Amino acid sequence: MASAAEQLAANINFASIGKAEELKKRIWFTLGALIVYRLGTYIPLPGIDPGAFEANFSGQKQGVLELFNMFSGGAVQRMAIFALNIMPYISASIIIQLMTSVVPSLETLKKEGEAGRKVINQYTRYLTVILAAFQAYGISVGLEGQAGVVTDPGLFFRISCVITLMGGTMFLMWLGEQITSRGIGNGSSLIIFAGIIAAFPAAIGHTLELGRQGAISTVFILAVVVVAIATIAFIVFMERAQRRVLITYPKRQVGNRMFEGQTSFLPLKLNTAGVIPPIFASSLLLLPTTVANFTQMNGNGGGWLGTVTSFLAHGRPAYIVLYLFLIVFFAFFYTAVVFNPVETADNLRKHGGFVPGVRPGERTAQFIDAILTRITVLGAAYLAIICLLPELLISYAALPFYFGGTSLLIVVSVTMDTVAQVHGHLQAQQYESLIKKSRLRGKKR
């Protein structure tokens, strides 16, 4: 059976997509939804002067706005209706996920299966609306504080700005859910992925232009390409890496039937936290720069914020050290939130499974926690390397921001997840064709 499955997987290739009608429909739906998203990033917010805002935005390119602009595919720089992107929904999902480990009622809902998941998703949507309204109002006030950006400041502009930006976020949330259910891959991740990918051509063109002008040498550009390819290969290797804990299930009798003992594995990912640690670390470090830029634009002096901003500038030792510390901290913190060794050990005990040589229950939880701590050290080191290496290139070689480690992590992770889903659909289509052939042969006999 195993050899047949391996042979079937080996025969699967992307040429089989032409025969899988359902998969083709899903792919076309996903592409169409992403095109709609990209068109929305070019529709400006009503009541503003896009040219004046873009001129002001260029003076804040070292702040957290640049990070949001990267995730939104340039919508923040153009102040489009999708400027908030799907980030309020992502933030709400993370907040609800953190609260499930603190609030007993949410923890109970999490254990109720599909019904509980639907209720939690509804809470996530409500929190998304609140976060989007709060952020949209802050943007409207910030836009009015910039001279020449808003054509007619006042209450009407603030209301229209909040409704438009909230509507854009809710539409993207709905679009992401539609991609997840009717398309290929995770909808929210693909929307962020499309925004980052859209900026790649301009970033590559800027790098080549620097080479043409002699600002950086051709050898250095080739070295960057080699480093980028090696970094992508390293990300793929580390994202697929896992520590498998051997689980044994003893013999058991159900009615008159005796089931033999089985062995399986509990896979523990090396990078359980995913891309959350670098995103949180970048946001916290870029926040003082953003606040200082807004303060200066409103006519106030830099003050102590200006000192902090210069102290935490890109490439400065303090920035690199704090960035490294925050990545490691959030890697351990978020891993502790998303994976509960005690709950895992209890589930194993309920189903009769145990780790050979380890007593079920508390000892198993301690054993799993020790393994998770060790592999999280490696995972945090991996994230630090991936994020700090491009950071040094950005600081000392004037490379575009889009070569950052966070964007590479997101792009590679989403690509791997989407390709895995495509392979899953192709495998299902191959199995269905084999079942049909076997039924036809049975009828002929």
Coordinates of C-alpha atoms in Angstrom, one line a residue:
M1 CA 0.0 0.0 0.0
A2 CA 2.8 2.4 0.9
S3 CA 4.7 1.7 -2.3
A4 CA 1.6 2.2 -4.4
A5 CA 1.0 5.6 -2.7
E6 CA 4.6 6.6 -3.3
Q7 CA 4.4 5.6 -6.9
L8 CA 1.2 7.6 -7.3
A9 CA 2.8 10.7 -5.7
A10 CA 5.8 10.3 -8.0
N11 CA 3.5 10.3 -11.1
I12 CA 1.8 13.6 -10.0
N13 CA 3.0 16.7 -11.8
F14 CA 1.6 20.0 -12.8
A15 CA 0.7 18.7 -16.3
S16 CA -2.1 16.9 -14.5
I17 CA -3.7 20.2 -13.7
G18 CA -5.2 20.2 -17.2
K19 CA -7.2 17.1 -16.4
A20 CA -8.4 18.3 -13.0
E21 CA -11.4 20.5 -13.8
E22 CA -12.2 21.3 -10.2
L23 CA -8.6 22.4 -9.5
K24 CA -8.5 24.6 -12.6
K25 CA -11.7 26.3 -11.4
R26 CA -10.2 26.9 -8.0
I27 CA -7.0 28.4 -9.5
W28 CA -8.9 30.7 -11.8
F29 CA -11.1 31.8 -8.9
T30 CA -8.0 32.6 -6.8
L31 CA -6.3 34.5 -9.6
G32 CA -9.5 36.5 -10.3
A33 CA -9.9 37.4 -6.6
L34 CA -6.3 38.6 -6.3
I35 CA -6.7 40.7 -9.4
V36 CA -9.7 42.4 -7.8
Y37 CA -7.6 43.0 -4.7
R38 CA -4.8 44.6 -6.7
L39 CA -7.2 46.9 -8.6
G40 CA -8.6 48.1 -5.3
T41 CA -5.1 49.2 -4.2
Y42 CA -5.2 51.8 -6.9
I43 CA -8.5 53.4 -6.0
P44 CA -7.7 56.5 -3.9
L45 CA -9.6 57.4 -0.7
P46 CA -12.3 60.1 -1.4
G47 CA -11.5 63.6 -0.3
I48 CA -7.7 63.5 -0.4
D49 CA -5.0 64.7 -2.8
P50 CA -3.0 61.5 -3.7
G51 CA 0.0 63.5 -5.0
A52 CA 0.3 65.6 -1.8
F53 CA 0.0 62.5 0.4
E54 CA 2.6 60.6 -1.6
A55 CA 5.0 63.5 -1.2
N56 CA 4.5 63.5 2.6
F57 CA 4.7 59.7 2.7
S58 CA 8.2 59.7 1.1
G59 CA 9.4 61.5 4.3
Q60 CA 8.2 58.7 6.5
K61 CA 9.7 55.7 4.7
Q62 CA 11.7 54.5 7.7
G63 CA 8.7 54.1 9.9
V64 CA 6.1 51.4 10.5
L65 CA 4.1 52.8 7.6
E66 CA 6.6 51.3 5.2
L67 CA 6.1 47.9 6.8
F68 CA 2.3 48.2 6.3
N69 CA 2.9 49.6 2.8
M70 CA 4.8 46.4 2.0
F71 CA 2.0 44.2 3.2
S72 CA -0.6 46.2 1.4
G73 CA 1.2 46.2 -2.0
G74 CA 1.7 50.0 -2.0
A75 CA -1.9 50.8 -1.0
V76 CA -0.7 52.9 2.0
Q77 CA 1.6 55.0 -0.2
R78 CA -1.3 55.7 -2.6
M79 CA -3.8 55.9 0.4
A80 CA -6.2 53.6 -1.4
I81 CA -9.5 52.2 -0.1
F82 CA -7.5 49.0 0.8
A83 CA -4.9 51.0 2.8
L84 CA -5.7 49.1 6.0
N85 CA -5.4 45.8 4.0
I86 CA -6.3 42.7 5.9
M87 CA -4.0 43.6 8.8
P88 CA -6.9 44.4 11.3
Y89 CA -8.2 40.9 10.7
I90 CA -4.8 39.3 11.2
S91 CA -4.4 41.3 14.4
A92 CA -7.8 40.3 15.6
S93 CA -7.0 36.6 14.9
I94 CA -3.8 36.8 16.9
I95 CA -5.5 38.6 19.8
I96 CA -8.3 36.0 19.9
Q97 CA -5.8 33.3 19.7
L98 CA -3.9 34.7 22.7
M99 CA -7.1 35.2 24.6
T100 CA -8.1 31.5 24.2
S101 CA -5.2 30.5 26.5
V102 CA -6.3 33.1 29.1
V103 CA -10.1 33.3 29.0
P104 CA -11.7 30.1 30.2
S105 CA -14.9 30.5 28.1
L106 CA -12.9 30.9 24.9
E107 CA -10.7 27.9 25.8
T108 CA -13.9 25.9 26.2
L109 CA -15.2 27.0 22.8
K110 CA -11.9 26.0 21.2
K111 CA -12.4 22.4 22.5
E112 CA -16.0 22.2 21.1
G113 CA -14.9 21.4 17.6
E114 CA -16.5 22.9 14.5
A115 CA -19.3 24.7 16.4
G116 CA -16.9 26.4 18.8
R117 CA -14.6 27.4 15.9
K118 CA -17.6 29.1 14.2
V119 CA -18.3 31.2 17.3
I120 CA -14.6 32.1 17.7
N121 CA -14.5 33.2 14.0
Q122 CA -17.5 35.4 14.6
Y123 CA -15.8 37.0 17.6
T124 CA -12.8 37.6 15.4
R125 CA -14.9 39.4 12.8
Y126 CA -16.4 41.6 15.5
L127 CA -13.0 42.5 16.8
T128 CA -11.8 43.2 13.3
V129 CA -14.6 45.8 12.9
I130 CA -13.5 47.5 16.1
L131 CA -9.8 47.5 15.2
A132 CA -10.5 48.7 11.7
A133 CA -12.7 51.6 13.0
F134 CA -10.1 52.6 15.5
Q135 CA -7.3 52.6 12.9
A136 CA -9.4 54.3 10.2
Y137 CA -10.3 57.1 12.6
G138 CA -6.6 57.6 13.5
I139 CA -5.7 57.7 9.8
S140 CA -8.4 60.3 9.2
V141 CA -7.1 62.5 12.0
G142 CA -3.5 62.1 10.8
L143 CA -4.5 63.0 7.2
E144 CA -6.2 66.2 8.4
G145 CA -3.0 67.1 10.3
Q146 CA -1.0 67.1 7.1
A147 CA -1.2 70.4 5.1
G148 CA -2.7 70.2 1.7
V149 CA -3.6 66.5 1.8
V150 CA -7.4 66.7 2.7
T151 CA -9.4 68.9 0.3
D152 CA -12.3 69.5 2.8
P153 CA -11.4 68.7 6.4
G154 CA -14.1 68.2 8.9
L155 CA -16.5 65.7 10.4
F156 CA -17.9 64.5 7.1
F157 CA -14.4 63.6 5.8
R158 CA -13.7 61.7 9.0
I159 CA -16.9 59.7 8.8
S160 CA -16.4 58.9 5.1
C161 CA -12.8 57.9 5.7
V162 CA -13.7 55.6 8.5
I163 CA -16.6 54.0 6.5
T164 CA -14.4 53.6 3.4
L165 CA -11.4 52.1 5.1
M166 CA -13.6 49.8 7.2
G167 CA -15.5 48.7 4.2
G168 CA -12.2 47.9 2.4
T169 CA -11.0 45.8 5.3
M170 CA -14.3 43.9 5.6
F171 CA -14.4 43.3 1.9
L172 CA -10.8 41.9 1.9
M173 CA -11.7 39.7 4.9
W174 CA -14.7 38.3 3.0
L175 CA -12.5 37.9 -0.1
G176 CA -9.9 36.0 1.9
E177 CA -12.6 33.6 3.2
Q178 CA -13.9 33.0 -0.3
I179 CA -10.4 32.2 -1.5
T180 CA -9.9 29.8 1.3
S181 CA -13.2 28.0 0.7
R182 CA -13.5 28.2 -3.1
G183 CA -9.9 28.7 -4.2
I184 CA -6.4 27.4 -3.5
G185 CA -4.4 28.2 -0.3
N186 CA -5.1 30.4 2.7
G187 CA -7.0 33.5 1.5
S188 CA -5.6 36.0 4.1
S189 CA -2.0 34.8 3.5
L190 CA -2.4 35.0 -0.3
I191 CA -3.6 38.6 -0.1
I192 CA -0.5 39.6 1.8
F193 CA 1.6 37.5 -0.5
A194 CA 0.1 39.3 -3.6
G195 CA 0.9 42.7 -2.0
I196 CA 4.6 41.7 -1.4
I197 CA 5.1 40.1 -4.8
A198 CA 3.6 43.1 -6.6
A199 CA 6.5 45.2 -5.3
F200 CA 9.2 42.8 -6.3
P201 CA 9.6 44.0 -9.9
A202 CA 10.1 47.6 -8.8
A203 CA 12.6 46.5 -6.1
I204 CA 14.6 44.4 -8.6
G205 CA 14.5 47.3 -11.1
H206 CA 15.8 49.7 -8.4
T207 CA 18.7 47.4 -7.6
L208 CA 19.6 47.0 -11.3
E209 CA 19.4 50.8 -11.7
L210 CA 21.9 51.2 -8.8
G211 CA 24.2 48.8 -10.6
R212 CA 23.9 50.7 -13.9
Q213 CA 24.7 54.0 -12.1
G214 CA 27.7 52.4 -10.4
A215 CA 26.4 52.8 -6.9
I216 CA 26.9 49.1 -6.4
S217 CA 29.0 46.7 -8.4
T218 CA 27.8 43.9 -10.7
V219 CA 29.7 41.4 -8.7
F220 CA 27.9 42.5 -5.6
I221 CA 24.5 42.2 -7.3
L222 CA 25.4 38.7 -8.4
A223 CA 26.5 37.9 -4.8
V224 CA 23.1 39.2 -3.6
V225 CA 21.3 36.9 -6.1
V226 CA 23.3 33.9 -4.8
V227 CA 22.6 34.9 -1.2
A228 CA 18.9 35.3 -2.0
I229 CA 18.7 31.9 -3.6
A230 CA 20.6 30.3 -0.7
T231 CA 18.3 32.0 1.8
I232 CA 15.2 30.7 0.0
A233 CA 16.6 27.2 0.0
F234 CA 17.5 27.6 3.7
I235 CA 14.0 28.8 4.5
V236 CA 12.4 25.9 2.7
F237 CA 14.6 23.4 4.5
M238 CA 14.0 24.9 8.0
E239 CA 10.2 25.3 7.4
R240 CA 9.9 21.6 6.5
A241 CA 12.2 20.5 9.4
Q242 CA 10.4 18.8 12.3
R243 CA 11.2 16.7 15.4
R244 CA 9.1 13.5 15.4
V245 CA 8.3 12.1 18.8
L246 CA 7.5 8.4 18.7
I247 CA 4.0 7.6 20.0
T248 CA 2.9 4.0 20.7
Y249 CA -0.7 2.7 20.9
P250 CA -1.1 -0.7 22.7
K251 CA -3.4 -3.6 21.6
R252 CA -7.0 -2.9 22.2
Q253 CA -10.2 -4.8 21.9
V254 CA -13.4 -3.3 20.5
G255 CA -16.3 -5.7 20.7
N256 CA -15.2 -9.0 19.3
R257 CA -12.4 -7.5 17.3
M258 CA -8.8 -7.2 18.4
F259 CA -6.7 -4.3 17.0
E260 CA -2.9 -4.7 16.9
G261 CA -0.7 -2.1 18.6
Q262 CA 0.3 0.8 16.3
T263 CA 3.1 3.4 16.3
S264 CA 2.9 6.9 15.0
F265 CA 4.7 10.2 15.3
L266 CA 3.9 13.5 16.9
P267 CA 5.5 16.1 14.6
L268 CA 6.9 19.2 16.2
K269 CA 7.9 21.9 13.8
L270 CA 11.2 23.6 14.2
N271 CA 9.6 27.0 13.7
T272 CA 6.3 26.7 15.4
A273 CA 5.8 30.5 15.7
G274 CA 6.0 31.1 11.9
V275 CA 6.4 34.7 10.7
I276 CA 4.8 36.3 13.8
P277 CA 8.1 37.0 15.7
P278 CA 9.7 39.2 13.0
I279 CA 6.5 41.0 12.3
F280 CA 5.9 41.9 15.9
A281 CA 9.6 42.8 16.4
S282 CA 9.6 45.1 13.3
S283 CA 6.4 46.8 14.3
L284 CA 7.6 47.6 17.8
L285 CA 11.0 48.9 16.6
L286 CA 9.6 51.1 13.8
L287 CA 6.8 52.6 16.0
P288 CA 9.0 55.3 17.6
T289 CA 10.2 56.4 14.1
T290 CA 6.6 56.7 12.9
V291 CA 5.5 58.7 15.9
A292 CA 8.5 61.0 15.5
N293 CA 7.7 61.6 11.8
F294 CA 4.1 62.5 12.5
T295 CA 5.2 64.9 15.3
Q296 CA 7.7 66.7 13.1
M297 CA 5.1 67.0 10.3
N298 CA 2.7 68.6 12.7
G299 CA 5.3 71.3 13.4
N300 CA 6.6 70.0 16.7
G301 CA 10.3 69.4 17.4
G302 CA 11.7 65.9 17.5
G303 CA 12.7 66.1 21.2
W304 CA 13.4 62.8 23.0
L305 CA 11.5 61.0 20.2
G306 CA 14.1 62.2 17.7
T307 CA 16.9 60.9 20.0
V308 CA 15.2 57.5 20.2
T309 CA 14.7 57.4 16.5
S310 CA 18.3 58.1 15.7
F311 CA 19.3 55.6 18.3
L312 CA 17.1 52.9 16.7
A313 CA 17.9 53.7 13.1
H314 CA 18.4 50.8 10.6
G315 CA 21.8 49.2 10.9
R316 CA 22.6 50.8 14.2
P317 CA 24.0 48.4 16.9
A318 CA 21.1 49.1 19.3
Y319 CA 18.5 48.4 16.5
I320 CA 20.2 45.1 15.6
V321 CA 20.5 43.9 19.2
L322 CA 16.9 44.9 20.1
Y323 CA 15.7 43.3 16.9
L324 CA 17.5 40.0 17.8
F325 CA 16.2 40.1 21.3
L326 CA 12.5 40.7 20.3
I327 CA 12.6 38.0 17.6
V328 CA 13.9 35.4 20.2
F329 CA 11.4 36.6 22.8
F330 CA 8.3 36.4 20.5
A331 CA 9.5 33.1 19.1
F332 CA 9.3 31.5 22.6
F333 CA 6.2 33.5 23.6
Y334 CA 4.1 32.7 20.6
T335 CA 5.2 29.0 20.6
A336 CA 4.0 28.8 24.2
V337 CA 0.7 30.2 23.1
V338 CA -0.1 28.1 20.1
F339 CA 1.2 24.7 21.5
N340 CA 0.2 23.4 24.9
P341 CA 2.3 20.3 26.0
V342 CA -0.1 19.6 28.9
E343 CA -3.1 19.5 26.6
T344 CA -1.3 17.3 24.1
A345 CA -0.2 14.9 26.8
D346 CA -3.8 14.6 28.1
N347 CA -5.1 13.9 24.6
L348 CA -2.5 11.2 24.1
R349 CA -3.5 9.6 27.4
K350 CA -7.2 9.7 26.6
H351 CA -6.6 7.9 23.3
G352 CA -4.3 5.3 24.9
G353 CA -1.1 6.6 23.4
F354 CA 2.2 7.1 25.2
V355 CA 5.8 7.9 24.5
P356 CA 8.0 4.8 25.0
G357 CA 9.9 5.0 28.3
V358 CA 8.0 8.0 29.5
R359 CA 5.0 7.8 32.0
P360 CA 1.8 9.1 30.6
G361 CA 0.4 12.4 31.9
E362 CA 2.6 15.0 33.6
R363 CA 5.9 13.3 32.7
T364 CA 4.9 13.2 29.0
A365 CA 4.0 16.9 29.1
Q366 CA 7.4 17.7 30.6
F367 CA 9.2 15.5 28.0
I368 CA 7.4 17.2 25.1
D369 CA 8.0 20.7 26.7
A370 CA 11.7 20.0 27.0
I371 CA 11.9 18.9 23.3
L372 CA 9.9 21.9 22.2
T373 CA 12.1 24.3 24.2
R374 CA 15.3 22.9 22.5
I375 CA 13.9 23.1 19.0
T376 CA 12.5 26.6 19.6
V377 CA 16.1 27.7 20.3
L378 CA 17.0 26.5 16.9
G379 CA 13.9 28.0 15.4
A380 CA 14.6 31.4 17.0
A381 CA 18.2 31.3 15.8
Y382 CA 16.9 30.5 12.3
L383 CA 14.5 33.5 12.3
A384 CA 17.2 35.8 13.6
I385 CA 19.6 34.8 10.8
I386 CA 17.0 35.1 8.1
C387 CA 15.9 38.6 9.3
L388 CA 19.2 40.1 10.3
L389 CA 21.2 39.1 7.2
P390 CA 19.0 41.1 4.8
E391 CA 18.8 43.9 7.4
L392 CA 22.6 44.3 7.1
L393 CA 22.3 44.3 3.3
I394 CA 19.6 46.9 3.4
S395 CA 21.6 49.2 5.8
Y396 CA 25.0 49.0 4.2
A397 CA 24.2 48.4 0.5
A398 CA 21.1 50.6 0.0
L399 CA 19.1 47.7 -1.2
P400 CA 15.3 48.0 -1.3
F401 CA 13.3 47.2 1.8
Y402 CA 11.5 44.3 0.0
F403 CA 14.5 42.1 0.2
G404 CA 13.9 41.9 4.0
G405 CA 13.7 38.6 5.8
T406 CA 10.1 39.1 6.9
S407 CA 8.9 39.4 3.3
L408 CA 11.0 36.4 2.2
L409 CA 9.6 34.3 5.0
I410 CA 6.0 35.2 4.1
V411 CA 6.5 34.6 0.4
V412 CA 8.3 31.2 0.8
S413 CA 5.9 30.0 3.5
V414 CA 2.7 30.9 1.5
T415 CA 4.2 29.4 -1.7
M416 CA 5.0 26.1 0.1
D417 CA 1.5 26.0 1.6
T418 CA -0.2 26.7 -1.8
V419 CA 1.9 24.2 -3.7
A420 CA 1.1 21.5 -1.0
Q421 CA -2.6 22.2 -1.5
V422 CA -2.3 21.9 -5.2
H423 CA -0.5 18.6 -4.8
G424 CA -3.3 17.5 -2.4
H425 CA -6.0 18.2 -5.0
L426 CA -4.0 16.4 -7.7
Q427 CA -3.5 13.4 -5.5
A428 CA -7.3 13.3 -4.7
Q429 CA -8.0 13.5 -8.5
Q430 CA -5.6 10.7 -9.2
Y431 CA -7.2 8.5 -6.5
E432 CA -10.7 9.2 -7.8
S433 CA -9.6 8.2 -11.3
L434 CA -8.1 5.0 -10.0
I435 CA -11.3 4.2 -8.0
K436 CA -13.4 4.7 -11.2
K437 CA -11.2 2.5 -13.2
S438 CA -11.4 -0.3 -10.6
R439 CA -15.2 0.0 -10.5
L440 CA -15.3 -0.3 -14.3
R441 CA -13.1 -3.4 -14.3
G442 CA -15.3 -4.9 -11.6
K443 CA -18.4 -4.4 -13.7
K444 CA -16.8 -5.9 -16.8
R445 CA -16.0 -9.0 -14.8

